[in-house]
PDB file of C-alpha atoms in Angstrom:
ATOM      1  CA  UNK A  56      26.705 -17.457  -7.423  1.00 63.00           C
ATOM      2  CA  UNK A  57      24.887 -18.098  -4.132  1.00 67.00           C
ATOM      3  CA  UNK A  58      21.033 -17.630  -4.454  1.00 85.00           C
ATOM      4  CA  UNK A  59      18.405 -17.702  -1.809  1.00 91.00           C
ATOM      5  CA  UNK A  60      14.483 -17.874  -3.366  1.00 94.00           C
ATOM      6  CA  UNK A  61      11.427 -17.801  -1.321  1.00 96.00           C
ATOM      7  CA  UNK A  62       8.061 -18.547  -2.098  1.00 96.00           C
ATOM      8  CA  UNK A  63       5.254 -17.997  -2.117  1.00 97.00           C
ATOM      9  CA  UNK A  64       5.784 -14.227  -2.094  1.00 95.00           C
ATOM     10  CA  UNK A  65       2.669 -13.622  -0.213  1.00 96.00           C
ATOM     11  CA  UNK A  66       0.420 -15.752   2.015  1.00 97.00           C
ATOM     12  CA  UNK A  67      -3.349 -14.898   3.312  1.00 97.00           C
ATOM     13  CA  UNK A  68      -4.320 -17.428   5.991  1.00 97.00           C
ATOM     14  CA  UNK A  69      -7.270 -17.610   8.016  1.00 97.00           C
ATOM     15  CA  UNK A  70      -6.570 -18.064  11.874  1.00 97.00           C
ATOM     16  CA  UNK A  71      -5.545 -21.538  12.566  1.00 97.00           C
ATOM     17  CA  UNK A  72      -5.200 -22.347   8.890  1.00 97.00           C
ATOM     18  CA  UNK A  73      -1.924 -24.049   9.203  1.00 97.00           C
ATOM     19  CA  UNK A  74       1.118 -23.295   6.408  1.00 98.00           C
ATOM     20  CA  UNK A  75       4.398 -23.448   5.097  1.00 98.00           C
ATOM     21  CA  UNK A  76       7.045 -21.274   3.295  1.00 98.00           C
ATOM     22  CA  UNK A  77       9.772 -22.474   1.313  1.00 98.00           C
ATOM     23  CA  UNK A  78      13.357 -20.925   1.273  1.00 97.00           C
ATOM     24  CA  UNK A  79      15.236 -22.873  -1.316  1.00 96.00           C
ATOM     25  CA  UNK A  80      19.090 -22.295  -2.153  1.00 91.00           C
ATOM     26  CA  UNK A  81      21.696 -22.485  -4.071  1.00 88.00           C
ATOM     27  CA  UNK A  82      25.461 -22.477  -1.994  1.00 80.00           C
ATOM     28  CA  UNK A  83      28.789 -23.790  -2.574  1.00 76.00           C
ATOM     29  CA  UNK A  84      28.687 -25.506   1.167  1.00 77.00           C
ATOM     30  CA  UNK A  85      26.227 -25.044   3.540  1.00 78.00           C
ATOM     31  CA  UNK A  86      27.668 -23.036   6.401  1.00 82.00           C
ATOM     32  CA  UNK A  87      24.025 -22.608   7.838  1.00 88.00           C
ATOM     33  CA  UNK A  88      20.911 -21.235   6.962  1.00 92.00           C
ATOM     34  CA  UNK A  89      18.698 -18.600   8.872  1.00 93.00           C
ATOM     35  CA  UNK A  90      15.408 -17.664   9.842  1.00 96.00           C
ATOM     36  CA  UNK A  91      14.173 -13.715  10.112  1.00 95.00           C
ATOM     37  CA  UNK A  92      10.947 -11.995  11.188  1.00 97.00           C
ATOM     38  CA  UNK A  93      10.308  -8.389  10.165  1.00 96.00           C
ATOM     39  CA  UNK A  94       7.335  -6.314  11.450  1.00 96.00           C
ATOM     40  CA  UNK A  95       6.451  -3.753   9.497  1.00 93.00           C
ATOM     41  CA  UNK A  96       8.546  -0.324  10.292  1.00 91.00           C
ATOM     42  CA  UNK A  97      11.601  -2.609  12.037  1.00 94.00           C
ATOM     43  CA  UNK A  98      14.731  -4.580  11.446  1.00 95.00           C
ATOM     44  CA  UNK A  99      14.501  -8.271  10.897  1.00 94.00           C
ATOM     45  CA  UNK A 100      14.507 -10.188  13.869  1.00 93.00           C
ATOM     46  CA  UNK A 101      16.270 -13.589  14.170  1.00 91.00           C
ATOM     47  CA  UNK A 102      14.679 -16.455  14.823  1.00 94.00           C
ATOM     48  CA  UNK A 103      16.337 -19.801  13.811  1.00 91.00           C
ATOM     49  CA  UNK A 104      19.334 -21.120  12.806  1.00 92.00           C
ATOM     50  CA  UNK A 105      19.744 -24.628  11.044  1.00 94.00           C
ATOM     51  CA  UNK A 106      23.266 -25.565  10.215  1.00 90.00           C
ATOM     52  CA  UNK A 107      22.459 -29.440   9.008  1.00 90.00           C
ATOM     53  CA  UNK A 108      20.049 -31.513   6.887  1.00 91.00           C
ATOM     54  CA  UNK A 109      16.951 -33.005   9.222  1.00 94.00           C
ATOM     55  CA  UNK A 110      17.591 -30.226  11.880  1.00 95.00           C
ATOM     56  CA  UNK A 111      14.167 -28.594  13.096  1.00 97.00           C
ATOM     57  CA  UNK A 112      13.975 -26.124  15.728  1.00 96.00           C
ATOM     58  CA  UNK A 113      10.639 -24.687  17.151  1.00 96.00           C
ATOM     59  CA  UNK A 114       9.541 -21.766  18.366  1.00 94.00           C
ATOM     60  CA  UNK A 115       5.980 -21.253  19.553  1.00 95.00           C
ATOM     61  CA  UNK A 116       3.811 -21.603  16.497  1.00 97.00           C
ATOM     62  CA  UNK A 117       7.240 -21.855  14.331  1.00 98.00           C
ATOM     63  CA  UNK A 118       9.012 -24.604  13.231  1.00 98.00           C
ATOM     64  CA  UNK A 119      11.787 -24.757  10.708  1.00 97.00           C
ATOM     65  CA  UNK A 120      13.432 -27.547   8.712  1.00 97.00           C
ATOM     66  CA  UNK A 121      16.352 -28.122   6.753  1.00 95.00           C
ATOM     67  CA  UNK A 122      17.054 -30.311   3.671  1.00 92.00           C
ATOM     68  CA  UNK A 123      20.409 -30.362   1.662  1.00 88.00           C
ATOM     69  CA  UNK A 124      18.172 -27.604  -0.972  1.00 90.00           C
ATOM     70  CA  UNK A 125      15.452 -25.819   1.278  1.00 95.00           C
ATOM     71  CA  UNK A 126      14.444 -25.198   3.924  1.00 97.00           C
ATOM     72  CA  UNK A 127      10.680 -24.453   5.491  1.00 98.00           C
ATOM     73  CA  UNK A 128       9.091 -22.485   8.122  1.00 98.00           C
ATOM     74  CA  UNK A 129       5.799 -24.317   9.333  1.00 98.00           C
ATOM     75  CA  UNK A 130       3.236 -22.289  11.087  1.00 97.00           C
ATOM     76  CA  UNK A 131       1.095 -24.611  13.207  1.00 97.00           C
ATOM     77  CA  UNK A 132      -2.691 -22.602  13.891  1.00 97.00           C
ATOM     78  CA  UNK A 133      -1.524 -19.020  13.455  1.00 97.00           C
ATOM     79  CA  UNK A 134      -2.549 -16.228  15.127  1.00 97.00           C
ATOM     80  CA  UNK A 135      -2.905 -12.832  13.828  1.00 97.00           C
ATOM     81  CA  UNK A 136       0.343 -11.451  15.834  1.00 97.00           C
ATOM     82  CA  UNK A 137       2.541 -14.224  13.441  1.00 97.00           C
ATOM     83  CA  UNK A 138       1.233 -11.689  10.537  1.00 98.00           C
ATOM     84  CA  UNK A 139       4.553 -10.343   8.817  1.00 98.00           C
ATOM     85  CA  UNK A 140       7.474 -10.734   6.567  1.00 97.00           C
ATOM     86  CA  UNK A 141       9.739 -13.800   7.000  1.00 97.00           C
ATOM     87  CA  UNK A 142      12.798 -13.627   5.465  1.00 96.00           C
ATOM     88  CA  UNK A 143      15.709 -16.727   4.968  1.00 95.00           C
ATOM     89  CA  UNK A 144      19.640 -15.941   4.454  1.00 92.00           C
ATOM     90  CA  UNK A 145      22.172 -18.260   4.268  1.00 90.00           C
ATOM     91  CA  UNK A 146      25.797 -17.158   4.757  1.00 85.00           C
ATOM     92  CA  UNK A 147      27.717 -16.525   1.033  1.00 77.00           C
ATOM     93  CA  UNK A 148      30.987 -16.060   2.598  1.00 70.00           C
ATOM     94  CA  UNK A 149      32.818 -16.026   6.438  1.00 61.00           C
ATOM     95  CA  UNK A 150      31.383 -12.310   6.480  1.00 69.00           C
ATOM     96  CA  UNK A 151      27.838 -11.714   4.973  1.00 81.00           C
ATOM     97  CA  UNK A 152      24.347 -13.090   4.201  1.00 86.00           C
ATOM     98  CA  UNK A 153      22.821 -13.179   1.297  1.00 88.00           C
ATOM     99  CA  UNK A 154      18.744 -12.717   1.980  1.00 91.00           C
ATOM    100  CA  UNK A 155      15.579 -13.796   0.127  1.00 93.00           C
ATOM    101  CA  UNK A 156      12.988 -11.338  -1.098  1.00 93.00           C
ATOM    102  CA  UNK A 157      10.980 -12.611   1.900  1.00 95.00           C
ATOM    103  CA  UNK A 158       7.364 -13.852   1.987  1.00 96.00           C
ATOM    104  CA  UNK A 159       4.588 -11.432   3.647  1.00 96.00           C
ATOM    105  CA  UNK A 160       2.056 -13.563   5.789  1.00 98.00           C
ATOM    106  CA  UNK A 161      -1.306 -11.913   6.788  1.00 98.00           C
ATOM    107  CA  UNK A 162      -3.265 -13.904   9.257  1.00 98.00           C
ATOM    108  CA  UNK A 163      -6.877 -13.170   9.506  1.00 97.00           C
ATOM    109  CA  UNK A 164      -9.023 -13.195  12.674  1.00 95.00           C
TER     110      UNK A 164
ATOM    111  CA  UNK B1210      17.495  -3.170  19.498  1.00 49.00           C
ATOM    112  CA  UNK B1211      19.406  -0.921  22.059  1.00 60.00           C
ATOM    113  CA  UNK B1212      22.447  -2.515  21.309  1.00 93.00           C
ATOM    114  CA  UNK B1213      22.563  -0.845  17.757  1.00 96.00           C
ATOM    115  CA  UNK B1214      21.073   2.752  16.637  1.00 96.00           C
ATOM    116  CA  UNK B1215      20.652   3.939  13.389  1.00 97.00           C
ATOM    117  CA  UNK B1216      19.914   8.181  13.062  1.00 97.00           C
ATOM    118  CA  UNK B1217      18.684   9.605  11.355  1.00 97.00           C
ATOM    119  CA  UNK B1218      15.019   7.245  11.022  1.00 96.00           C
ATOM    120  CA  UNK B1219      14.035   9.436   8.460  1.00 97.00           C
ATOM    121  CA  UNK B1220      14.704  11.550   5.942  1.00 97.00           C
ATOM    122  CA  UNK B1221      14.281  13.566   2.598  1.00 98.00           C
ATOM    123  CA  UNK B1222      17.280  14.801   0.415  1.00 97.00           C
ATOM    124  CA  UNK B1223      17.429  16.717  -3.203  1.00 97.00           C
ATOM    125  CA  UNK B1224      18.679  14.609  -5.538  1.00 97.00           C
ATOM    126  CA  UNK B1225      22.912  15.466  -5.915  1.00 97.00           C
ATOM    127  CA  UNK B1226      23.198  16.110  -2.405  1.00 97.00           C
ATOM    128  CA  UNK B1227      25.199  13.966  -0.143  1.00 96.00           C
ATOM    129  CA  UNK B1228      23.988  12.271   2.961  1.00 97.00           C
ATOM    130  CA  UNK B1229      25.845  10.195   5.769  1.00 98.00           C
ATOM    131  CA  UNK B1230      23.894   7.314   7.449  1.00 98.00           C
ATOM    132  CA  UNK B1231      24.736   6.548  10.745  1.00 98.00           C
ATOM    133  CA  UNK B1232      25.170   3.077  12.545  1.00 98.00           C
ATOM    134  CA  UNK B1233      26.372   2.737  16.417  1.00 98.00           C
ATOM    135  CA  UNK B1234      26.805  -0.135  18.170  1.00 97.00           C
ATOM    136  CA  UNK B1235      27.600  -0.979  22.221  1.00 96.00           C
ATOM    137  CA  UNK B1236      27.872  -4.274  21.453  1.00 93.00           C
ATOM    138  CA  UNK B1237      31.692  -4.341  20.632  1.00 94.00           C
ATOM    139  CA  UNK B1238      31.163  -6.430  17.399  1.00 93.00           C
ATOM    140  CA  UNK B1239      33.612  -6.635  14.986  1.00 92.00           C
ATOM    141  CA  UNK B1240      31.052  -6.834  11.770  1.00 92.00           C
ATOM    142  CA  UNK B1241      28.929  -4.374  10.666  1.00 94.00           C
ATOM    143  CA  UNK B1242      27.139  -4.387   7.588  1.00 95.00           C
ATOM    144  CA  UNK B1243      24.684  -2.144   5.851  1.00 97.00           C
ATOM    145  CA  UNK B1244      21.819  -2.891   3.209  1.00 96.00           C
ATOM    146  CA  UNK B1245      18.785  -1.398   1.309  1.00 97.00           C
ATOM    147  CA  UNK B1246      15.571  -3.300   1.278  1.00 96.00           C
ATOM    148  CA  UNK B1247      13.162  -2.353  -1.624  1.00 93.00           C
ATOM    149  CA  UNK B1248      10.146  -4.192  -3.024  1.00 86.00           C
ATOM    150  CA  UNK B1249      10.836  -7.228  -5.015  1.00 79.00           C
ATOM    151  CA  UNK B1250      14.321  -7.373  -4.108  1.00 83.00           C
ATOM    152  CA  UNK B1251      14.725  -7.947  -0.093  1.00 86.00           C
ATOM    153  CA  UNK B1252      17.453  -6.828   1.805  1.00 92.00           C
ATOM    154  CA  UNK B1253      21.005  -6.377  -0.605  1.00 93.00           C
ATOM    155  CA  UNK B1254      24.268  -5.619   0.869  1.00 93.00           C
ATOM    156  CA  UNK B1255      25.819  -2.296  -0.043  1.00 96.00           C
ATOM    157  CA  UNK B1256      29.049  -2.120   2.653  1.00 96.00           C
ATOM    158  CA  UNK B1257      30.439  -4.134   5.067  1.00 94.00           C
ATOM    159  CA  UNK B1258      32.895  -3.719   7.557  1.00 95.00           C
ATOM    160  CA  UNK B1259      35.296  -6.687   9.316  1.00 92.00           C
ATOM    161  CA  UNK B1260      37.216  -4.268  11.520  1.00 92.00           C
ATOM    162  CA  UNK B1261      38.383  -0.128  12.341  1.00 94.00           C
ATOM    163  CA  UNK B1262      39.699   0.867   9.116  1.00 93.00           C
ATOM    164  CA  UNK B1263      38.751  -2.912   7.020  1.00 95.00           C
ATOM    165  CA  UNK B1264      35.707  -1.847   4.803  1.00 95.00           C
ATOM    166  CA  UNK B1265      34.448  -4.046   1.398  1.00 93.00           C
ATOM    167  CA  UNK B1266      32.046  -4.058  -0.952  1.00 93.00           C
ATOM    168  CA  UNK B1267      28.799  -5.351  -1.215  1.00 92.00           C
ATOM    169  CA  UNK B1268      26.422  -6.241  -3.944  1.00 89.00           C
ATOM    170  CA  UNK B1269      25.248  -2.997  -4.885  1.00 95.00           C
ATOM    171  CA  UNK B1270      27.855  -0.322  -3.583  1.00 95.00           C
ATOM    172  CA  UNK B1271      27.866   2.499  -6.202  1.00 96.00           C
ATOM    173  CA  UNK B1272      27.118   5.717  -5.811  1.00 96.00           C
ATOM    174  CA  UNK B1273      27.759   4.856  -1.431  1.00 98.00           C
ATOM    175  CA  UNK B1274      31.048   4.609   0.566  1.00 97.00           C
ATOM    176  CA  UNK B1275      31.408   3.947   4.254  1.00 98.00           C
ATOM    177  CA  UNK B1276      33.997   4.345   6.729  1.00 97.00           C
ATOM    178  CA  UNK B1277      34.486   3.321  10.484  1.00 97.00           C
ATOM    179  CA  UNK B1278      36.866   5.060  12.495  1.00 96.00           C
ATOM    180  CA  UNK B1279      36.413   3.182  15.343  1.00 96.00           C
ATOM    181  CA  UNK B1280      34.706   0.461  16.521  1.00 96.00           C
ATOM    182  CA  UNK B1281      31.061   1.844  17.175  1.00 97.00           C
ATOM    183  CA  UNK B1282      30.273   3.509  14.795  1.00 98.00           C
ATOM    184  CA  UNK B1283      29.929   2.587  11.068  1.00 98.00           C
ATOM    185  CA  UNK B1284      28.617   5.366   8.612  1.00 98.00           C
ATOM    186  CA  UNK B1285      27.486   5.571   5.391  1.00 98.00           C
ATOM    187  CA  UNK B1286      27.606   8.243   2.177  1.00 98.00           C
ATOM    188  CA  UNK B1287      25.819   8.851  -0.506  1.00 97.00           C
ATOM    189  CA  UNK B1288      28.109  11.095  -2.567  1.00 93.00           C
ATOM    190  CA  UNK B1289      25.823  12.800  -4.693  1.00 96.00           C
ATOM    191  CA  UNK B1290      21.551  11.554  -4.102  1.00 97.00           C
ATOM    192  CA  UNK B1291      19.713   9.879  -6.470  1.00 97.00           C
ATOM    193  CA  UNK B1292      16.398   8.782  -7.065  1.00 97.00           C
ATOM    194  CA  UNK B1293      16.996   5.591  -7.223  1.00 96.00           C
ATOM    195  CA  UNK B1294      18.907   5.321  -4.155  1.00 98.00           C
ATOM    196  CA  UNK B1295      15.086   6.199  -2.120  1.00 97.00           C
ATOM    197  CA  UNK B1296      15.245   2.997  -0.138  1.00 97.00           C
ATOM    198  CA  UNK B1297      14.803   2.132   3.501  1.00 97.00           C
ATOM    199  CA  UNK B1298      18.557   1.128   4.873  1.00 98.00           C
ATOM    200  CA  UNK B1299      19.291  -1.003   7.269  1.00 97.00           C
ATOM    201  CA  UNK B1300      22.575  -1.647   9.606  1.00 97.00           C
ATOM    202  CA  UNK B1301      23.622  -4.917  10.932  1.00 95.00           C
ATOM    203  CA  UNK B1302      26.137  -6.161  13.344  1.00 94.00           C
ATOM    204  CA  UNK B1303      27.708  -9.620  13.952  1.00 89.00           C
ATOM    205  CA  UNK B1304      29.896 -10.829  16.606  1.00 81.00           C
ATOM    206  CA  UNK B1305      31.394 -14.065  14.684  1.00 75.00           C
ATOM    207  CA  UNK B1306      30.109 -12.716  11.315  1.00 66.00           C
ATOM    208  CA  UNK B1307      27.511 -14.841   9.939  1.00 63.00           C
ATOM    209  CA  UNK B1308      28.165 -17.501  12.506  1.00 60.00           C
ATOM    210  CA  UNK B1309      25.271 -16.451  14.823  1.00 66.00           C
ATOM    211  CA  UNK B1310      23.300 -14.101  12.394  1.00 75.00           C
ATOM    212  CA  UNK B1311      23.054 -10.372  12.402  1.00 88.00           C
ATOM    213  CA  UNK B1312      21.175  -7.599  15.079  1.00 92.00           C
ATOM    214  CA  UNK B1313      19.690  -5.230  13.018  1.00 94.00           C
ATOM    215  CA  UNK B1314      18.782  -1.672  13.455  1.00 96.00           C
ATOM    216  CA  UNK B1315      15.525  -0.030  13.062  1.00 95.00           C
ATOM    217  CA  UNK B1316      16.416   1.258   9.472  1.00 97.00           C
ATOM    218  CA  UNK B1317      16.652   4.666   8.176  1.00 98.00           C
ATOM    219  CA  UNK B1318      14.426   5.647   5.388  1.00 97.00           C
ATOM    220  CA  UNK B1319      15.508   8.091   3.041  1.00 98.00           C
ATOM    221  CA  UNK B1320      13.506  10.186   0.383  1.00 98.00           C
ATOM    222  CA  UNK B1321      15.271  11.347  -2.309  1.00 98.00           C
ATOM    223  CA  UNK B1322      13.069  13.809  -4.721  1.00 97.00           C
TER     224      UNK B1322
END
């Protein structure tokens, strides 16, 4: 059975106190693996996709990477506004994602 | 995203009365998915849809049932309200399935007491 686990579950960082999360999984073939932000009140919101092992992509403060077991989502000198809930999926079939529990960042001014 | 609504946003329901849960789209996907998120256990597919008419099962899909008629709208049922179905639900739609990720609504939250 496919299994997506992130950790830590929650992460208090003071702004510009670097990080990372982990997303690591368990899939029979890799068919991608996806990065989600989700403010409190609202949907996800996608941010990355990684499809390969030692594929990065960036976005702002955000940077994800891929191995053949996890993947991480480095935030380089947050800011308060990158406080919320990412989440990780990786595809379980053609048709749906299966989704970690998600870890909650709170960034501190 | 104004590509996909979900109505109502809220609500509250007696327990062991039904409720529908409604998804529309104007993006012409052919996916659509719905899901509960609840502390400690993320988001967990209940229904998804690859087509009018071509509905399957998710993870956790008693007690619900869906249907889509057409290609815009997906909905979903509680049949009889439970306490344990209080959740916040969420709708999703894919254009290539999980080749590009999902949109997802703003969520419905529902009450049951």
């Amino acid at each position: 059975e496919d299994q997506v686990t992130q950790s830590p579950e929650a992460l208090r960082l003071q702004e510009g106190e670097s990080s990372s999360l982990n997303c690591s999984y368990t899939v029979s073939g890799l068919r991608g693996l996806f990065w989600y932000r989700q403010d409190p009140g609202k949907g996800p919101e996608f941010l990355f996709t990684l499809y390969s092992a030692g594929e990065e992509k960036e976005k702002e403060r955000l940077k994800a990477t891929l191995t053949k077991k996890e993947s991480f989502l480095h935030i380089t000198a947050p800011k308060p506004e990158d406080s919320a809930t990412y989440l990780c999926a990786v595809p379980s079939n053609d048709y749906k994602l299966s989704f970690g529990a998600g870890t909650t960042v709170t960034v501190r001014a | 995203d104004a590509g996909i609504t979900q109505s109502p946003r809220h609500k509250v329901t007696e327990t062991g009365t039904p409720v529908t849960l409604r998804c529309h789209q104007t993006e012409n996907h052919r996916y659509m998915y719905w899901y509960r998120q609840d502390p400690g256990h993320g988001l967990r597919l209940i229904h998804y849809s690859y087509g009018v008419k071509d509905t399957d099962k998710g993870e956790v899909s008693d007690g619900y049932s869906v249907s889509r008629s057409k290609t815009e709208d997906f909905l979903l049922t509680l049949e009889s309200a439970t306490s344990s179905q209080t959740s916040v639900y969420f709708c999703a739609i894919s254009g290539s399935g999980t080749g590009a990720g999902y949109t997802f609504g703003s969520g419905t939250r529902l009450t049951v007491v």
